[in-house]
């Protein structure tokens, strides 16, 4: 009968389920990081324990930092991701503005053409992409990756940004025109600042698959100087499979940047996803 | 005099060429077309070409005939397609229901710590397949013994097996790892759709006595169906991108014994070759063309049949 | 049946107290309106009655029965929301029938009640449509129909007309008044619009900052406002407030006169002043007068008058029409 009683029971069940799943989600990550700071014996004797002064060891990290050029890989990943995001945002916003602001012949067709890439994975064109990159002498350069990731990110960016740009008030743009602003000034000075939240959403959606991609670094830029973190750790761990300290440390090193960024930006990121994704 | 004026008016009325539209569109169009669309078309074209007597030539459908007719190719292809299908089904049957359930719980108003749960459950989605693959490989490894140890705690140790190493369980294990990683995506999209339902509609349901389970089935679920449709089609397409995880966990041969081979890994091996096998550009293109057709069929089915039937509601 | 009693209802969100002890009795069949400025807690009070919010303390009784722990659906109430809150995926008919179906009513009875409600609201042609295929006014009628079908002891309305345009608002207002007469049901209605309150209510409850300022019939509130707040809130244009000292009234801090209780003449009168602005409304003429002794006055004259800005005019209050308030804003002794 009591409304309060049943709701307490129900809330309790909900919390139990959510806590259980949160443990499932976090446990593997926790396990990896915790064990990366332990000595080899401790890893196997008590895998679930957190490191203690007796079991603490940095041997894994020493191996990793001595053997692989992780700093270099990290830098490659950063360059590729940042430049790709910048290009996707700039080109994507420009195209989205053209599509949402002006009526011209072929507008709808152009929109559909650009939207095609949301559903068709760019990987299907790998055969010809590789040939093209070979012909353009871009194999084993970061430029090759940047070009591919820009093309990959554009369709979704155009789609999301044009939805948002339709909500920018026409009166505002017309006021700008009456004040003598050029179409370029209207885009850069009036519209872009207003769609900044959407740009953040797009940046997140663009970033995750780029940072984590293995396919294109493996195919287009596997050279030591152009390896990304993802490819680098994949190869490194493949070589050190039996050195558990090294493997766990390498994994932790690959997780750390993501973890730190996520802790800082999770609020914006999740807000972006929930606000921008499906209208 | 008069006629001249009218012609001037007419030319003034005619809009000047709006070059800025072209300028706005050009960079995106150029990169997208050059790096995505043209290679895609070129790949499709190459599926009709092959090297005959040392000469690169148009061969019609003979690549496809080889793929479906040659016993060795056909066995590999159908195996990969079937595995892909299983991979997809496991995602639809496990990942999406869990995602919906989590979203439904998170969207309960005034639920404490919901931001924390949301953040934590979404974390694995941000990690790369490589990290995720190796972590789970370690956890499920009988050498380390974490999984058997944990199962022992709940008295289920006898159930443990080196799942990733057995042909009959490896595909399911890999699929579940992928589910673990990506459950955050359906969760977030459904969560957003649930938040979009106005509070007053839910309150009206409370007043009508539609509460708890029946509220979810009768009110919320019909209203989030479009979001579930989007999640399904994303799952379908993502399925063909799922190369990284299998490559990391099971290698390019997608072992054991090809039991985790999907179209992505097959394409990679065919195109680039692996160990003794030489790379075959034409057959790679052929497999890519088949994948393209399958995706096209799935997406068209969604766009023209499912999405048409589905009502989108405005609140 | 259909009475309501609220006893010292308090509601706080965090540390912020939104309702500060509300006591109220509503008799069976009464049409009660909660009126007050935006954010004063009207919706919160209504939602507490509905059970959508739990009061922090105090008791809610419907028909003499404590309902504090009864689920909203079991309280015998129906509510009409400002945004209509129709189920977008259900037809008009299913929207109206869902509550009964959920309660397990027999199919024939559901059909019959829907038909009756649809008849009352002229909704028959739309029964098979979905909300998206209806106009705003039609949606509002469906929302009202959904409430009628439940045959509740208590109807709750939260600003049901504020999303409609002016003409539709008047029509729907009439419809609700007619409905109240024909159903003889108890209705509680929230609005921030005093015209709605004056035209519909048997009893008005004026709320301000989470407290009841005054309860009474529309004419009681108009003629005998208990305090400055009610005096200023009820009546349009707003009552004139004059510093008591300026009129040599030692007992009253403030003196109020309604604009319609002031006469205006060009020849002579109590307070001389200069016209600063005139609004010609046809039926009324509103004159704003800058007087020498009592400051700016608003004067409402019936019919058309030829005053213009900068004219000199004399204002004279109707005898016995003054409201006198003490330093706390409470009335000292009322007008007629
Ligand atoms: N869920 C809530 N949490 C915190 N404060 C609230 C909540 N709902 C309403 N309030 C506050 O309570 C006050 C009264 O709100 P409400 O009852 O909606 O006013 P109104 O009279 O306009 O209907 C407002 O100041 C509002 O900010
Ligand atoms: Mg309100």
PDB file of C-alpha atoms in Angstrom, chain A residues 10-11 13-19 21-22 24-29 31-32 35 42-44 47-48 91-92 94-99 102-105 110 112-131 133 144 147-152 154-155 158 183-184 187-188 204-205 207-208 211-215 218-219 230-231 233-234 237-238 241 244 247-248 251 254-255 258-259 262 266-267 269-270 273-275 277-279, chain B residues 15 18-21 23-25 27-29 31-33 35-40 42-43 46 56 98 102 105-106 108 111-113 115-132 134-139 141 143-146 149-150 153 179-183 188-189 191-193 195-196 211-212 226-227 230 233-234 237 240-244 247-248 264-265 267-268 271-272 281 284-285 287-288 291-292 295-296 299 302-303 312:
ATOM      1  CA  UNK A  10      12.473  -0.494  -6.425  1.00  0.00           C
ATOM      2  CA  UNK A  11      15.162   2.154  -6.108  1.00  0.00           C
ATOM      3  CA  UNK A  13      16.976  -2.891  -7.017  1.00  0.00           C
ATOM      4  CA  UNK A  14      17.847  -0.268  -9.621  1.00  0.00           C
ATOM      5  CA  UNK A  15      20.953   0.783  -7.721  1.00  0.00           C
ATOM      6  CA  UNK A  16      22.002  -2.837  -7.289  1.00  0.00           C
ATOM      7  CA  UNK A  17      21.699  -3.454 -11.022  1.00  0.00           C
ATOM      8  CA  UNK A  18      23.552  -0.280 -11.935  1.00  0.00           C
ATOM      9  CA  UNK A  19      26.337  -0.901  -9.433  1.00  0.00           C
ATOM     10  CA  UNK A  21      27.043  -3.216 -14.317  1.00  0.00           C
ATOM     11  CA  UNK A  22      29.363  -0.375 -13.328  1.00  0.00           C
ATOM     12  CA  UNK A  24      31.549  -5.023 -14.944  1.00  0.00           C
ATOM     13  CA  UNK A  25      32.472  -1.920 -16.926  1.00  0.00           C
ATOM     14  CA  UNK A  26      35.258  -0.685 -14.677  1.00  0.00           C
ATOM     15  CA  UNK A  27      36.741  -3.910 -13.321  1.00  0.00           C
ATOM     16  CA  UNK A  28      38.879  -4.846 -16.361  1.00  0.00           C
ATOM     17  CA  UNK A  29      40.325  -1.345 -16.533  1.00  0.00           C
ATOM     18  CA  UNK A  31      42.588  -4.760 -12.981  1.00  0.00           C
ATOM     19  CA  UNK A  32      44.956  -3.726 -15.751  1.00  0.00           C
ATOM     20  CA  UNK A  35      48.521  -4.986 -11.871  1.00  0.00           C
ATOM     21  CA  UNK A  42      52.354 -10.585  -7.353  1.00  0.00           C
ATOM     22  CA  UNK A  43      50.519 -10.319 -10.644  1.00  0.00           C
ATOM     23  CA  UNK A  44      50.027 -14.043 -10.685  1.00  0.00           C
ATOM     24  CA  UNK A  47      45.762 -10.604  -9.346  1.00  0.00           C
ATOM     25  CA  UNK A  48      42.905  -8.863  -7.542  1.00  0.00           C
ATOM     26  CA  UNK A  91      35.130  21.915 -43.906  1.00  0.00           C
ATOM     27  CA  UNK A  92      32.091  20.276 -42.373  1.00  0.00           C
ATOM     28  CA  UNK A  94      31.303  25.324 -44.258  1.00  0.00           C
ATOM     29  CA  UNK A  95      29.459  22.682 -46.244  1.00  0.00           C
ATOM     30  CA  UNK A  96      26.707  22.464 -43.645  1.00  0.00           C
ATOM     31  CA  UNK A  97      26.257  26.230 -43.858  1.00  0.00           C
ATOM     32  CA  UNK A  98      26.005  26.132 -47.649  1.00  0.00           C
ATOM     33  CA  UNK A  99      23.441  23.347 -47.490  1.00  0.00           C
ATOM     34  CA  UNK A 102      21.191  28.713 -49.459  1.00  0.00           C
ATOM     35  CA  UNK A 103      18.631  27.353 -51.845  1.00  0.00           C
ATOM     36  CA  UNK A 104      20.336  26.290 -55.024  1.00  0.00           C
ATOM     37  CA  UNK A 105      19.814  23.665 -57.652  1.00  0.00           C
ATOM     38  CA  UNK A 110      24.257  17.289 -52.514  1.00  0.00           C
ATOM     39  CA  UNK A 112      22.206  13.038 -49.818  1.00  0.00           C
ATOM     40  CA  UNK A 113      25.557  12.585 -51.531  1.00  0.00           C
ATOM     41  CA  UNK A 114      27.392  13.783 -48.451  1.00  0.00           C
ATOM     42  CA  UNK A 115      25.169  11.734 -46.131  1.00  0.00           C
ATOM     43  CA  UNK A 116      26.014   8.533 -48.004  1.00  0.00           C
ATOM     44  CA  UNK A 117      29.247   8.258 -46.055  1.00  0.00           C
ATOM     45  CA  UNK A 118      27.447   8.047 -42.715  1.00  0.00           C
ATOM     46  CA  UNK A 119      26.309   4.555 -43.508  1.00  0.00           C
ATOM     47  CA  UNK A 120      29.010   3.229 -45.855  1.00  0.00           C
ATOM     48  CA  UNK A 121      32.274   2.452 -44.055  1.00  0.00           C
ATOM     49  CA  UNK A 122      35.234   4.093 -45.751  1.00  0.00           C
ATOM     50  CA  UNK A 123      37.185   0.882 -45.183  1.00  0.00           C
ATOM     51  CA  UNK A 124      35.442  -0.717 -48.137  1.00  0.00           C
ATOM     52  CA  UNK A 125      37.464   1.530 -50.416  1.00  0.00           C
ATOM     53  CA  UNK A 126      40.773   0.568 -48.835  1.00  0.00           C
ATOM     54  CA  UNK A 127      42.052  -1.229 -51.914  1.00  0.00           C
ATOM     55  CA  UNK A 128      41.853   1.896 -54.042  1.00  0.00           C
ATOM     56  CA  UNK A 129      42.773   4.258 -51.208  1.00  0.00           C
ATOM     57  CA  UNK A 130      46.065   2.459 -50.784  1.00  0.00           C
ATOM     58  CA  UNK A 131      46.717   2.591 -54.532  1.00  0.00           C
ATOM     59  CA  UNK A 133      48.249   6.960 -51.608  1.00  0.00           C
ATOM     60  CA  UNK A 144      47.620  10.003 -45.625  1.00  0.00           C
ATOM     61  CA  UNK A 147      43.140  12.790 -45.411  1.00  0.00           C
ATOM     62  CA  UNK A 148      41.363   9.514 -44.778  1.00  0.00           C
ATOM     63  CA  UNK A 149      40.073  10.531 -41.365  1.00  0.00           C
ATOM     64  CA  UNK A 150      38.888  13.883 -42.644  1.00  0.00           C
ATOM     65  CA  UNK A 151      36.890  12.179 -45.383  1.00  0.00           C
ATOM     66  CA  UNK A 152      35.591   9.664 -42.863  1.00  0.00           C
ATOM     67  CA  UNK A 154      32.874  14.768 -42.832  1.00  0.00           C
ATOM     68  CA  UNK A 155      29.513  13.081 -43.549  1.00  0.00           C
ATOM     69  CA  UNK A 158      27.828  17.905 -42.157  1.00  0.00           C
ATOM     70  CA  UNK A 183      28.484  35.888 -46.550  1.00  0.00           C
ATOM     71  CA  UNK A 184      31.865  34.753 -45.243  1.00  0.00           C
ATOM     72  CA  UNK A 187      29.418  32.401 -41.443  1.00  0.00           C
ATOM     73  CA  UNK A 188      32.557  33.004 -39.404  1.00  0.00           C
ATOM     74  CA  UNK A 204      33.839  13.955 -29.850  1.00  0.00           C
ATOM     75  CA  UNK A 205      32.203  11.757 -32.452  1.00  0.00           C
ATOM     76  CA  UNK A 207      37.800  11.876 -32.232  1.00  0.00           C
ATOM     77  CA  UNK A 208      36.983   8.476 -30.775  1.00  0.00           C
ATOM     78  CA  UNK A 211      42.269   7.843 -31.952  1.00  0.00           C
ATOM     79  CA  UNK A 212      41.339   4.188 -31.678  1.00  0.00           C
ATOM     80  CA  UNK A 213      41.683   3.144 -35.303  1.00  0.00           C
ATOM     81  CA  UNK A 214      43.955   0.241 -36.108  1.00  0.00           C
ATOM     82  CA  UNK A 215      43.033  -0.491 -39.744  1.00  0.00           C
ATOM     83  CA  UNK A 218      48.278  -0.677 -40.165  1.00  0.00           C
ATOM     84  CA  UNK A 219      47.705  -0.332 -43.900  1.00  0.00           C
ATOM     85  CA  UNK A 230      47.006   2.227 -31.117  1.00  0.00           C
ATOM     86  CA  UNK A 231      49.171   0.534 -33.712  1.00  0.00           C
ATOM     87  CA  UNK A 233      50.833  -0.713 -28.568  1.00  0.00           C
ATOM     88  CA  UNK A 234      49.312  -3.436 -30.722  1.00  0.00           C
ATOM     89  CA  UNK A 237      52.229  -6.079 -26.984  1.00  0.00           C
ATOM     90  CA  UNK A 238      52.353  -8.639 -29.759  1.00  0.00           C
ATOM     91  CA  UNK A 241      53.163 -11.382 -25.030  1.00  0.00           C
ATOM     92  CA  UNK A 244      53.173  -9.610 -18.407  1.00  0.00           C
ATOM     93  CA  UNK A 247      52.045  -5.826 -21.496  1.00  0.00           C
ATOM     94  CA  UNK A 248      50.075  -4.482 -18.548  1.00  0.00           C
ATOM     95  CA  UNK A 251      48.050  -1.131 -21.824  1.00  0.00           C
ATOM     96  CA  UNK A 254      47.506   3.543 -23.658  1.00  0.00           C
ATOM     97  CA  UNK A 255      44.564   3.934 -21.274  1.00  0.00           C
ATOM     98  CA  UNK A 258      41.989   8.534 -22.561  1.00  0.00           C
ATOM     99  CA  UNK A 259      41.161   8.200 -18.884  1.00  0.00           C
ATOM    100  CA  UNK A 262      37.547  11.519 -20.035  1.00  0.00           C
ATOM    101  CA  UNK A 266      33.097  13.513 -19.426  1.00  0.00           C
ATOM    102  CA  UNK A 267      30.413  15.986 -18.490  1.00  0.00           C
ATOM    103  CA  UNK A 269      31.069  14.757 -23.740  1.00  0.00           C
ATOM    104  CA  UNK A 270      27.990  13.063 -22.359  1.00  0.00           C
ATOM    105  CA  UNK A 273      26.033  12.970 -27.012  1.00  0.00           C
ATOM    106  CA  UNK A 274      22.661  13.195 -25.315  1.00  0.00           C
ATOM    107  CA  UNK A 275      21.847  16.604 -26.777  1.00  0.00           C
ATOM    108  CA  UNK A 277      22.931  12.735 -31.369  1.00  0.00           C
ATOM    109  CA  UNK A 278      19.322  11.880 -32.000  1.00  0.00           C
ATOM    110  CA  UNK A 279      16.862  14.662 -32.196  1.00  0.00           C
TER     111      UNK A 279
ATOM    112  CA  UNK B  15      21.081  37.024 -59.545  1.00  0.00           C
ATOM    113  CA  UNK B  18      26.809  33.122 -55.907  1.00  0.00           C
ATOM    114  CA  UNK B  19      30.412  31.978 -55.819  1.00  0.00           C
ATOM    115  CA  UNK B  20      30.440  31.812 -52.049  1.00  0.00           C
ATOM    116  CA  UNK B  21      28.206  28.716 -52.131  1.00  0.00           C
ATOM    117  CA  UNK B  23      33.589  28.159 -51.857  1.00  0.00           C
ATOM    118  CA  UNK B  24      31.742  26.854 -48.822  1.00  0.00           C
ATOM    119  CA  UNK B  25      31.084  23.471 -50.404  1.00  0.00           C
ATOM    120  CA  UNK B  27      36.776  21.743 -49.541  1.00  0.00           C
ATOM    121  CA  UNK B  28      34.407  19.176 -48.060  1.00  0.00           C
ATOM    122  CA  UNK B  29      33.312  17.921 -51.462  1.00  0.00           C
ATOM    123  CA  UNK B  31      38.247  15.662 -49.784  1.00  0.00           C
ATOM    124  CA  UNK B  32      35.154  13.491 -49.471  1.00  0.00           C
ATOM    125  CA  UNK B  33      34.986  12.706 -53.156  1.00  0.00           C
ATOM    126  CA  UNK B  35      39.394  10.069 -50.583  1.00  0.00           C
ATOM    127  CA  UNK B  36      36.113   8.293 -50.014  1.00  0.00           C
ATOM    128  CA  UNK B  37      33.774   8.144 -52.991  1.00  0.00           C
ATOM    129  CA  UNK B  38      36.228   7.722 -55.857  1.00  0.00           C
ATOM    130  CA  UNK B  39      38.216   4.971 -54.092  1.00  0.00           C
ATOM    131  CA  UNK B  40      34.946   3.263 -53.279  1.00  0.00           C
ATOM    132  CA  UNK B  42      37.394   2.331 -58.028  1.00  0.00           C
ATOM    133  CA  UNK B  43      37.297  -0.623 -55.634  1.00  0.00           C
ATOM    134  CA  UNK B  46      38.369  -3.497 -59.714  1.00  0.00           C
ATOM    135  CA  UNK B  56      45.386  -6.843 -66.217  1.00  0.00           C
ATOM    136  CA  UNK B  98      21.265  -4.232 -21.948  1.00  0.00           C
ATOM    137  CA  UNK B 102      20.585   0.666 -18.462  1.00  0.00           C
ATOM    138  CA  UNK B 105      17.235   2.845 -15.167  1.00  0.00           C
ATOM    139  CA  UNK B 106      19.423   5.911 -15.622  1.00  0.00           C
ATOM    140  CA  UNK B 108      14.551   7.429 -13.546  1.00  0.00           C
ATOM    141  CA  UNK B 111      18.088   8.820  -9.218  1.00  0.00           C
ATOM    142  CA  UNK B 112      21.162   9.454  -7.126  1.00  0.00           C
ATOM    143  CA  UNK B 113      24.649   8.903  -8.587  1.00  0.00           C
ATOM    144  CA  UNK B 115      25.844  10.803 -13.518  1.00  0.00           C
ATOM    145  CA  UNK B 116      28.499   8.568 -12.015  1.00  0.00           C
ATOM    146  CA  UNK B 117      26.953   5.370 -13.370  1.00  0.00           C
ATOM    147  CA  UNK B 118      26.568   6.931 -16.780  1.00  0.00           C
ATOM    148  CA  UNK B 119      30.163   8.096 -16.884  1.00  0.00           C
ATOM    149  CA  UNK B 120      31.555   4.773 -15.672  1.00  0.00           C
ATOM    150  CA  UNK B 121      29.511   2.592 -17.992  1.00  0.00           C
ATOM    151  CA  UNK B 122      30.423   4.693 -21.000  1.00  0.00           C
ATOM    152  CA  UNK B 123      34.171   4.532 -20.299  1.00  0.00           C
ATOM    153  CA  UNK B 124      34.956   1.276 -22.175  1.00  0.00           C
ATOM    154  CA  UNK B 125      33.454   2.746 -25.339  1.00  0.00           C
ATOM    155  CA  UNK B 126      36.281   5.261 -25.460  1.00  0.00           C
ATOM    156  CA  UNK B 127      39.022   2.654 -25.300  1.00  0.00           C
ATOM    157  CA  UNK B 128      40.448   1.253 -28.488  1.00  0.00           C
ATOM    158  CA  UNK B 129      39.725  -2.285 -29.605  1.00  0.00           C
ATOM    159  CA  UNK B 130      43.385  -2.980 -29.122  1.00  0.00           C
ATOM    160  CA  UNK B 131      43.305  -2.122 -25.439  1.00  0.00           C
ATOM    161  CA  UNK B 132      40.007  -3.863 -24.890  1.00  0.00           C
ATOM    162  CA  UNK B 134      44.268  -7.398 -24.860  1.00  0.00           C
ATOM    163  CA  UNK B 135      42.702  -6.717 -21.492  1.00  0.00           C
ATOM    164  CA  UNK B 136      40.095  -9.397 -22.038  1.00  0.00           C
ATOM    165  CA  UNK B 137      42.622 -11.754 -23.498  1.00  0.00           C
ATOM    166  CA  UNK B 138      44.550 -11.469 -20.250  1.00  0.00           C
ATOM    167  CA  UNK B 139      41.480 -11.781 -18.053  1.00  0.00           C
ATOM    168  CA  UNK B 141      43.601 -16.410 -20.022  1.00  0.00           C
ATOM    169  CA  UNK B 143      47.500 -18.702 -17.277  1.00  0.00           C
ATOM    170  CA  UNK B 144      46.587 -15.645 -15.278  1.00  0.00           C
ATOM    171  CA  UNK B 145      43.534 -17.234 -13.779  1.00  0.00           C
ATOM    172  CA  UNK B 146      41.520 -14.127 -12.967  1.00  0.00           C
ATOM    173  CA  UNK B 149      39.231 -17.207  -9.664  1.00  0.00           C
ATOM    174  CA  UNK B 150      36.256 -14.853  -9.933  1.00  0.00           C
ATOM    175  CA  UNK B 153      33.838 -16.924  -5.811  1.00  0.00           C
ATOM    176  CA  UNK B 179      29.265  -5.936 -26.456  1.00  0.00           C
ATOM    177  CA  UNK B 180      31.042  -5.042 -23.231  1.00  0.00           C
ATOM    178  CA  UNK B 181      32.899  -2.277 -24.996  1.00  0.00           C
ATOM    179  CA  UNK B 182      30.032  -0.794 -26.978  1.00  0.00           C
ATOM    180  CA  UNK B 183      27.056  -1.075 -24.682  1.00  0.00           C
ATOM    181  CA  UNK B 188      23.466   6.925 -24.500  1.00  0.00           C
ATOM    182  CA  UNK B 189      21.269   7.170 -27.598  1.00  0.00           C
ATOM    183  CA  UNK B 191      18.937   7.644 -22.767  1.00  0.00           C
ATOM    184  CA  UNK B 192      18.804  10.799 -24.878  1.00  0.00           C
ATOM    185  CA  UNK B 193      15.551   9.641 -26.454  1.00  0.00           C
ATOM    186  CA  UNK B 195      15.072  12.357 -21.767  1.00  0.00           C
ATOM    187  CA  UNK B 196      13.271  13.813 -24.756  1.00  0.00           C
ATOM    188  CA  UNK B 211       3.427   2.995 -13.732  1.00  0.00           C
ATOM    189  CA  UNK B 212       6.601   0.927 -13.511  1.00  0.00           C
ATOM    190  CA  UNK B 226      12.912   5.485 -33.689  1.00  0.00           C
ATOM    191  CA  UNK B 227      16.031   5.645 -31.515  1.00  0.00           C
ATOM    192  CA  UNK B 230      18.901   4.007 -35.353  1.00  0.00           C
ATOM    193  CA  UNK B 233      21.228   0.168 -38.111  1.00  0.00           C
ATOM    194  CA  UNK B 234      24.380   1.514 -36.430  1.00  0.00           C
ATOM    195  CA  UNK B 237      26.941  -1.178 -40.134  1.00  0.00           C
ATOM    196  CA  UNK B 240      31.349  -4.728 -40.840  1.00  0.00           C
ATOM    197  CA  UNK B 241      33.923  -2.484 -39.247  1.00  0.00           C
ATOM    198  CA  UNK B 242      34.693  -4.998 -36.544  1.00  0.00           C
ATOM    199  CA  UNK B 243      38.118  -5.900 -37.793  1.00  0.00           C
ATOM    200  CA  UNK B 244      40.311  -4.420 -35.064  1.00  0.00           C
ATOM    201  CA  UNK B 247      42.729  -8.905 -35.357  1.00  0.00           C
ATOM    202  CA  UNK B 248      43.963  -8.001 -31.870  1.00  0.00           C
ATOM    203  CA  UNK B 264      36.643  -7.603 -42.218  1.00  0.00           C
ATOM    204  CA  UNK B 265      39.434 -10.030 -41.403  1.00  0.00           C
ATOM    205  CA  UNK B 267      39.119  -8.790 -46.611  1.00  0.00           C
ATOM    206  CA  UNK B 268      42.365  -7.916 -44.860  1.00  0.00           C
ATOM    207  CA  UNK B 271      44.000  -8.035 -49.950  1.00  0.00           C
ATOM    208  CA  UNK B 272      47.287  -7.961 -48.068  1.00  0.00           C
ATOM    209  CA  UNK B 281      43.972  -7.065 -55.009  1.00  0.00           C
ATOM    210  CA  UNK B 284      40.002  -8.125 -52.072  1.00  0.00           C
ATOM    211  CA  UNK B 285      38.013  -5.706 -54.181  1.00  0.00           C
ATOM    212  CA  UNK B 287      34.954  -9.086 -51.162  1.00  0.00           C
ATOM    213  CA  UNK B 288      34.670  -5.342 -50.521  1.00  0.00           C
ATOM    214  CA  UNK B 291      30.225  -6.147 -48.294  1.00  0.00           C
ATOM    215  CA  UNK B 292      29.113  -2.967 -49.992  1.00  0.00           C
ATOM    216  CA  UNK B 295      25.416  -2.913 -46.310  1.00  0.00           C
ATOM    217  CA  UNK B 296      23.467  -1.203 -49.069  1.00  0.00           C
ATOM    218  CA  UNK B 299      20.577   0.358 -45.040  1.00  0.00           C
ATOM    219  CA  UNK B 302      16.039   0.404 -42.901  1.00  0.00           C
ATOM    220  CA  UNK B 303      15.513   3.654 -44.797  1.00  0.00           C
ATOM    221  CA  UNK B 312       8.443   9.926 -35.249  1.00  0.00           C
TER     222      UNK B 312
END
